[in-house]
Protein backbone atom coordinates (compact mmCIF):
# COMPACT_ATOMS: atom_id res chain seq x y z
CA UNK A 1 -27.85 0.01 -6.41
CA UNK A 2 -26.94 -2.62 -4.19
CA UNK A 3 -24.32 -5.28 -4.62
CA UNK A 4 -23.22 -8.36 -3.14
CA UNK A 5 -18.97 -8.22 -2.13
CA UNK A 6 -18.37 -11.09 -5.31
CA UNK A 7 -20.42 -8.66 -7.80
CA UNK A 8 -18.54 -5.44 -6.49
CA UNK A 9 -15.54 -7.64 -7.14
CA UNK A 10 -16.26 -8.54 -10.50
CA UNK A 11 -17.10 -4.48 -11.36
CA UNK A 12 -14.21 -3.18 -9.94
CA UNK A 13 -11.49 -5.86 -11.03
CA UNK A 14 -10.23 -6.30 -7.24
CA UNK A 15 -10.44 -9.41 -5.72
CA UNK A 16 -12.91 -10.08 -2.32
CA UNK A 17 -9.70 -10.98 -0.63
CA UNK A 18 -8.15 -7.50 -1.26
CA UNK A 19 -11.78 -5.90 -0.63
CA UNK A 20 -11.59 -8.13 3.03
CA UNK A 21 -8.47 -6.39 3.43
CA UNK A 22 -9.72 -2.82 2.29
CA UNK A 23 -12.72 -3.28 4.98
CA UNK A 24 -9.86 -4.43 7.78
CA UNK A 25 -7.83 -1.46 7.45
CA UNK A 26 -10.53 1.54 7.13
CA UNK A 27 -9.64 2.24 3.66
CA UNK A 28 -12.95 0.82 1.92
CA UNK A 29 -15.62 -0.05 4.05
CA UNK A 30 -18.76 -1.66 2.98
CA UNK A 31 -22.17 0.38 2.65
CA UNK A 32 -23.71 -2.13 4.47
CA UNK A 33 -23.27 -5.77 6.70
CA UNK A 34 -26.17 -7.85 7.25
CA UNK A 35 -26.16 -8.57 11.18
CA UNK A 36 -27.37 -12.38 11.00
CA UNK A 37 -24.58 -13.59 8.00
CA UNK A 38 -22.24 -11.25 7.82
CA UNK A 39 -22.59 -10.39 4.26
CA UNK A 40 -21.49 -7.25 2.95
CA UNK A 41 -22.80 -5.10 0.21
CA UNK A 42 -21.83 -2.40 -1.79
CA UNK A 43 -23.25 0.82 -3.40
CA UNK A 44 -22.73 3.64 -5.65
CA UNK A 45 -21.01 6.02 -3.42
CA UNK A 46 -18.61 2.72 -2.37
CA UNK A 47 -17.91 2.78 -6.32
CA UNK A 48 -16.64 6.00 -5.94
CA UNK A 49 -14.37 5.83 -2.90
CA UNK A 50 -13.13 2.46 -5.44
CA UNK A 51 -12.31 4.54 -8.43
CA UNK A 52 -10.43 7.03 -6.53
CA UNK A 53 -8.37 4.71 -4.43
CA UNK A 54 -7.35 2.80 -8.20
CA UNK A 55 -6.81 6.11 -9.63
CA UNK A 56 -4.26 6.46 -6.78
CA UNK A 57 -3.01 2.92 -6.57
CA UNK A 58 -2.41 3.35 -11.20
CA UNK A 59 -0.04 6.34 -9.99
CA UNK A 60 1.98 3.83 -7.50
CA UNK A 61 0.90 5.02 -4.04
CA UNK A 62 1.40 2.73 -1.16
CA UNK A 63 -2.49 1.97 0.61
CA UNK A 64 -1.08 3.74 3.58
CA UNK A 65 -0.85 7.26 1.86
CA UNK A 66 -4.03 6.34 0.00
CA UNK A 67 -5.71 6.31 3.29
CA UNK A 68 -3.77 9.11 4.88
CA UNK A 69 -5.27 11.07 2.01
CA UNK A 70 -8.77 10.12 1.49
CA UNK A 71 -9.57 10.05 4.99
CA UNK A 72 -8.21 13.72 5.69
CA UNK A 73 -11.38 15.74 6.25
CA UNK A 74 -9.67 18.48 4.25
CA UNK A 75 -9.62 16.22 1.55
CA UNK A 76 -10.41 18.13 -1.92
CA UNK A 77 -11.75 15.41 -4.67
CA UNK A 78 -11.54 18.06 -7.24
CA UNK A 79 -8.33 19.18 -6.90
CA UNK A 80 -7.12 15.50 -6.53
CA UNK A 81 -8.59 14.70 -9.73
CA UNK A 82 -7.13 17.77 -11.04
CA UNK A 83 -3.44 16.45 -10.26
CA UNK A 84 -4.23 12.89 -10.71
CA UNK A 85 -4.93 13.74 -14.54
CA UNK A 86 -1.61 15.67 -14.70
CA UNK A 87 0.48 12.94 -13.49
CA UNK A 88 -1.24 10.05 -15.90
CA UNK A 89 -0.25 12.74 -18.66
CA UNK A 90 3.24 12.16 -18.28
CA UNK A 91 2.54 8.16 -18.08
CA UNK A 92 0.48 8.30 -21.16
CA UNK A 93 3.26 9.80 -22.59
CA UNK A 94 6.34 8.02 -21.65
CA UNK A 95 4.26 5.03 -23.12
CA UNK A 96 3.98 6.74 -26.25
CA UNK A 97 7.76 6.98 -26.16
CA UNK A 98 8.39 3.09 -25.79
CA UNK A 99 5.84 2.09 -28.16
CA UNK A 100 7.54 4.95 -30.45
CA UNK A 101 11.19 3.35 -29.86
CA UNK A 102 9.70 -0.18 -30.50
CA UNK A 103 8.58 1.18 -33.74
CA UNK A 104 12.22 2.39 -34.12
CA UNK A 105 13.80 -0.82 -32.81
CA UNK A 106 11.55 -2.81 -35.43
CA UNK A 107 13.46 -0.80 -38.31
CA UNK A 108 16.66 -1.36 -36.68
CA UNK A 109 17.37 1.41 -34.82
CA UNK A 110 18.61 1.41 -31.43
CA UNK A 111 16.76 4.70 -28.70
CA UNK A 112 17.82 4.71 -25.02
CA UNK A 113 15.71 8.26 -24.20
CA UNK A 114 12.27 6.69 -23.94
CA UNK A 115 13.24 4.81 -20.59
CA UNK A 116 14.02 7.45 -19.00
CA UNK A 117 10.82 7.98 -16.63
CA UNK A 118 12.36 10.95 -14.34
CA UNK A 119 9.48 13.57 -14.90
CA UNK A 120 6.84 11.26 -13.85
CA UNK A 121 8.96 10.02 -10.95
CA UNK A 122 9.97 13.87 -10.04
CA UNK A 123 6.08 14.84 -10.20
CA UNK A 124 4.51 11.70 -8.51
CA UNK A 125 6.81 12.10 -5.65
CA UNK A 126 6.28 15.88 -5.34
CA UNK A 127 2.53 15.01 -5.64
CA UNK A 128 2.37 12.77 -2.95
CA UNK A 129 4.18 14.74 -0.47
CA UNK A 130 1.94 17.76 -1.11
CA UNK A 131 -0.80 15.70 -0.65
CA UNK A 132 0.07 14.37 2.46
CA UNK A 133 0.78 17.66 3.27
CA UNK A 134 -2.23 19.37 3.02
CA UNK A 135 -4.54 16.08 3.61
CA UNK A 136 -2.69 13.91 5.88
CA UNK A 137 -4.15 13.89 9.20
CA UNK A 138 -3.57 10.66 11.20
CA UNK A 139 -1.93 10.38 14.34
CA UNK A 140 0.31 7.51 13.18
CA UNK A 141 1.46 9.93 9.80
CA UNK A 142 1.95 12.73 12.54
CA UNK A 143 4.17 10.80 14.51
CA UNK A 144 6.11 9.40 11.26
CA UNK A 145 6.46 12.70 10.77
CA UNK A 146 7.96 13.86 13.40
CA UNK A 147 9.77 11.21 14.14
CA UNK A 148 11.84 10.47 10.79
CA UNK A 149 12.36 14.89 10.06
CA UNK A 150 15.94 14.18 11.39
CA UNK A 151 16.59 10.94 9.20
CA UNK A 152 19.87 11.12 7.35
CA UNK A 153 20.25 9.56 3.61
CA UNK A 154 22.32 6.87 6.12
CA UNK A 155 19.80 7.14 8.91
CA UNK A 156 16.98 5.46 6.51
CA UNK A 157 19.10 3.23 4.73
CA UNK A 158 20.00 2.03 8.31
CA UNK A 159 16.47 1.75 9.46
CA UNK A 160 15.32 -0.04 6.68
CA UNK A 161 18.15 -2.76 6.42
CA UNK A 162 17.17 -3.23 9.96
CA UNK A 163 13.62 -4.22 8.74
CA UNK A 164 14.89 -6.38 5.92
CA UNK A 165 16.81 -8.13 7.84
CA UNK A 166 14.17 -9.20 10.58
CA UNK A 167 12.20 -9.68 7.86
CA UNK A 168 14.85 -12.12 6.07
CA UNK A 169 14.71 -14.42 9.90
CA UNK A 170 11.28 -15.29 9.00
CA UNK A 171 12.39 -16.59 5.82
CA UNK A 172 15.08 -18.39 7.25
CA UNK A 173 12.86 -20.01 10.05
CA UNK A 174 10.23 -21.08 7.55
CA UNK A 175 12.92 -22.71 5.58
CA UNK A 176 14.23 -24.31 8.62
CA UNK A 177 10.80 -25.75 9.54
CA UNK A 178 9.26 -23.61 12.08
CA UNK A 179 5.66 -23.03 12.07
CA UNK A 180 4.20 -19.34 12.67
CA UNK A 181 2.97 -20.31 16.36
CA UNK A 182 6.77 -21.40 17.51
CA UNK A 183 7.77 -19.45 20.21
CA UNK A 184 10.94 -18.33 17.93
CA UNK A 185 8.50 -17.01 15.37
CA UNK A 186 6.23 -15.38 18.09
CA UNK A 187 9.22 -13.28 19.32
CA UNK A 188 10.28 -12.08 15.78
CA UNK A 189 7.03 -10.70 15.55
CA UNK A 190 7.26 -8.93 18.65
CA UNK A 191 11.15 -8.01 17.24
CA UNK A 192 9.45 -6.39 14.77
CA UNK A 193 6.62 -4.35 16.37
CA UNK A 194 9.10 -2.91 18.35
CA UNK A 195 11.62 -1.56 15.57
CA UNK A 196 8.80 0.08 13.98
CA UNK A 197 7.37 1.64 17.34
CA UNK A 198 10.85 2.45 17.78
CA UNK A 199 12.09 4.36 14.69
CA UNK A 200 8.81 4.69 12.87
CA UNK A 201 5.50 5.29 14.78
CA UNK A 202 3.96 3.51 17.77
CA UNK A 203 3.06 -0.03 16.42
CA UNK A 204 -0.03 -1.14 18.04
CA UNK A 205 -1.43 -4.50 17.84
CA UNK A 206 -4.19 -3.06 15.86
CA UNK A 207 -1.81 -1.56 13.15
CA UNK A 208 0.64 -4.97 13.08
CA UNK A 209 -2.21 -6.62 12.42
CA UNK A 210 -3.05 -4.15 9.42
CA UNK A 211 0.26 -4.44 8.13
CA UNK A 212 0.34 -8.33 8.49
CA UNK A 213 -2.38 -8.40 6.26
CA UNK A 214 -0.54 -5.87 3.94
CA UNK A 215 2.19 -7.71 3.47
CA UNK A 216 -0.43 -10.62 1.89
CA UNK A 217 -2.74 -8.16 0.05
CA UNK A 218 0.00 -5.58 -1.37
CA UNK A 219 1.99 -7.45 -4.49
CA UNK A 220 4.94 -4.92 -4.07
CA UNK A 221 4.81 -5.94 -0.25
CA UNK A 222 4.31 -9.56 -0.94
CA UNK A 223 7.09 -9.38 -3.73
CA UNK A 224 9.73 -7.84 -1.32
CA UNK A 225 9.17 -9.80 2.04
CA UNK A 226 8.93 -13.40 -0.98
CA UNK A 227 12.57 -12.36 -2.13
CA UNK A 228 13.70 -13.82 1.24
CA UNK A 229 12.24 -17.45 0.58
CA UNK A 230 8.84 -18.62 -0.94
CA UNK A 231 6.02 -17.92 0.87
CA UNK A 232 7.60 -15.59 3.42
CA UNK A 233 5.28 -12.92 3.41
CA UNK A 234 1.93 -15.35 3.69
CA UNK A 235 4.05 -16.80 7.15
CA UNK A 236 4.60 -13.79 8.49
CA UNK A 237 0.76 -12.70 8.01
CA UNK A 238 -0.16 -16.12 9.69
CA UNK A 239 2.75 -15.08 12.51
CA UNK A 240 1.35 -11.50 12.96
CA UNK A 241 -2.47 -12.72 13.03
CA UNK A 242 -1.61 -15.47 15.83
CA UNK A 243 0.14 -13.08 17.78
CA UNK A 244 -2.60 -10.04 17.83
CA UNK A 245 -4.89 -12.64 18.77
């Protein structure tokens, strides 16, 4: 089997954008590229690494743990599956819950207990650090690693404010009319490679330009860095590609 990107698209539900993006950063790579266009094309085994990085991305895991994990060479399918099935247990089952209180709420009676979505929370969480445990093998995860094992409750809420809020200038410059080449703009990005080199991992052009793209392809990304003004995220991407280039 092989398939044209727009017809491995249309299988898989994910958009040739995100798939562009997937190809970029190492997590999905095509089967093939024809040399003289460019094309790529897709086969069976590239449906597989697909249905594993969904069954991943249905339990909430960022694409950077996603790729931590599957590229591990200790990686263990089976077992993955194994605890992948576990956690979508205890989602199956909180959804039985709500559509039991709607049920409930139809007949007039009021139910609070079937929000409460701690066990798959508690297990997800515990699931993802054991997997990066035993399967995370990157440099950039070691570093993280190492570098955050110190990090206070304080410590990360101080980090990450620190990231909003360079985050929040771009807003504010778009809004004020700058475009993503402006020297202004240019410098935030470099502002920001260097507070994640800094209290992160080392943020190489390579890797801004992965998370630039993130930011775009990710709707929880895209969602956060938007909350500053409309469009923020897309200007940042456009400010991160111009300045790897």
């Amino acid at each position: 089997m092989k398939m044209h990107i727009k017809e491995f698209a249309e299988l898989t539900g994910v958009s040739v954008r995100t798939l562009h993006y997937y190809d970029e950063i190492g997590l999905l790579k095509p089967a093939s590229v024809e040399e003289h266009n460019g094309y790529r094309f897709y086969d069976e085994k590239s449906v597989e690494r697909m249905q594993e990085i969904l069954f991943y991305r249905e339990l909430d895991f960022e694409l950077k743990s996603i790729s931590e994990i599957l590229s591990s060479p200790n990686y263990d399918k089976r077992q993955a599956l194994s605890d992948q099935k576990r956690l979508l247990i205890l989602k199956k089952e909180r959804l039985e819950r709500l559509i039991g209180a709607i049920d409930l709420a139809e007949k007039g009676t009021v139910t609070m207990n079937a929000f409460d979505n701690t066990d798959y929370e508690t297990a997800r969480k515990q699931y993802e650090a054991e997997a990066k445990q035993k399967w995370g093998d990157t440099d950039a995860y070691k570093e993280h690693e190492k570098k955050t094992a110190g990090y206070t409750k304080d410590k990360w809420q101080q980090v990450n404010d620190a990231l909003n809020a360079v985050l929040a200038k771009f807003g504010e410059r778009k809004n004020d009319g700058y475009t993503p080449d402006a020297s202004e703009i240019q410098a935030l990005v470099k502002e920001l490679q260097n507070h994640i080199t800094e209290n992160y991992y080392t943020c190489t052009d390579q890797i801004l330009a992965c998370l630039g793209q993130m930011y775009v392809a990710d709707e929880r990304f895209k969602n956060n860095i938007d909350k500053n003004a409309s469009g923020t995220a897309e200007f940042v991407a456009k400010a991160i590609e111009i300045y790897c280039k």
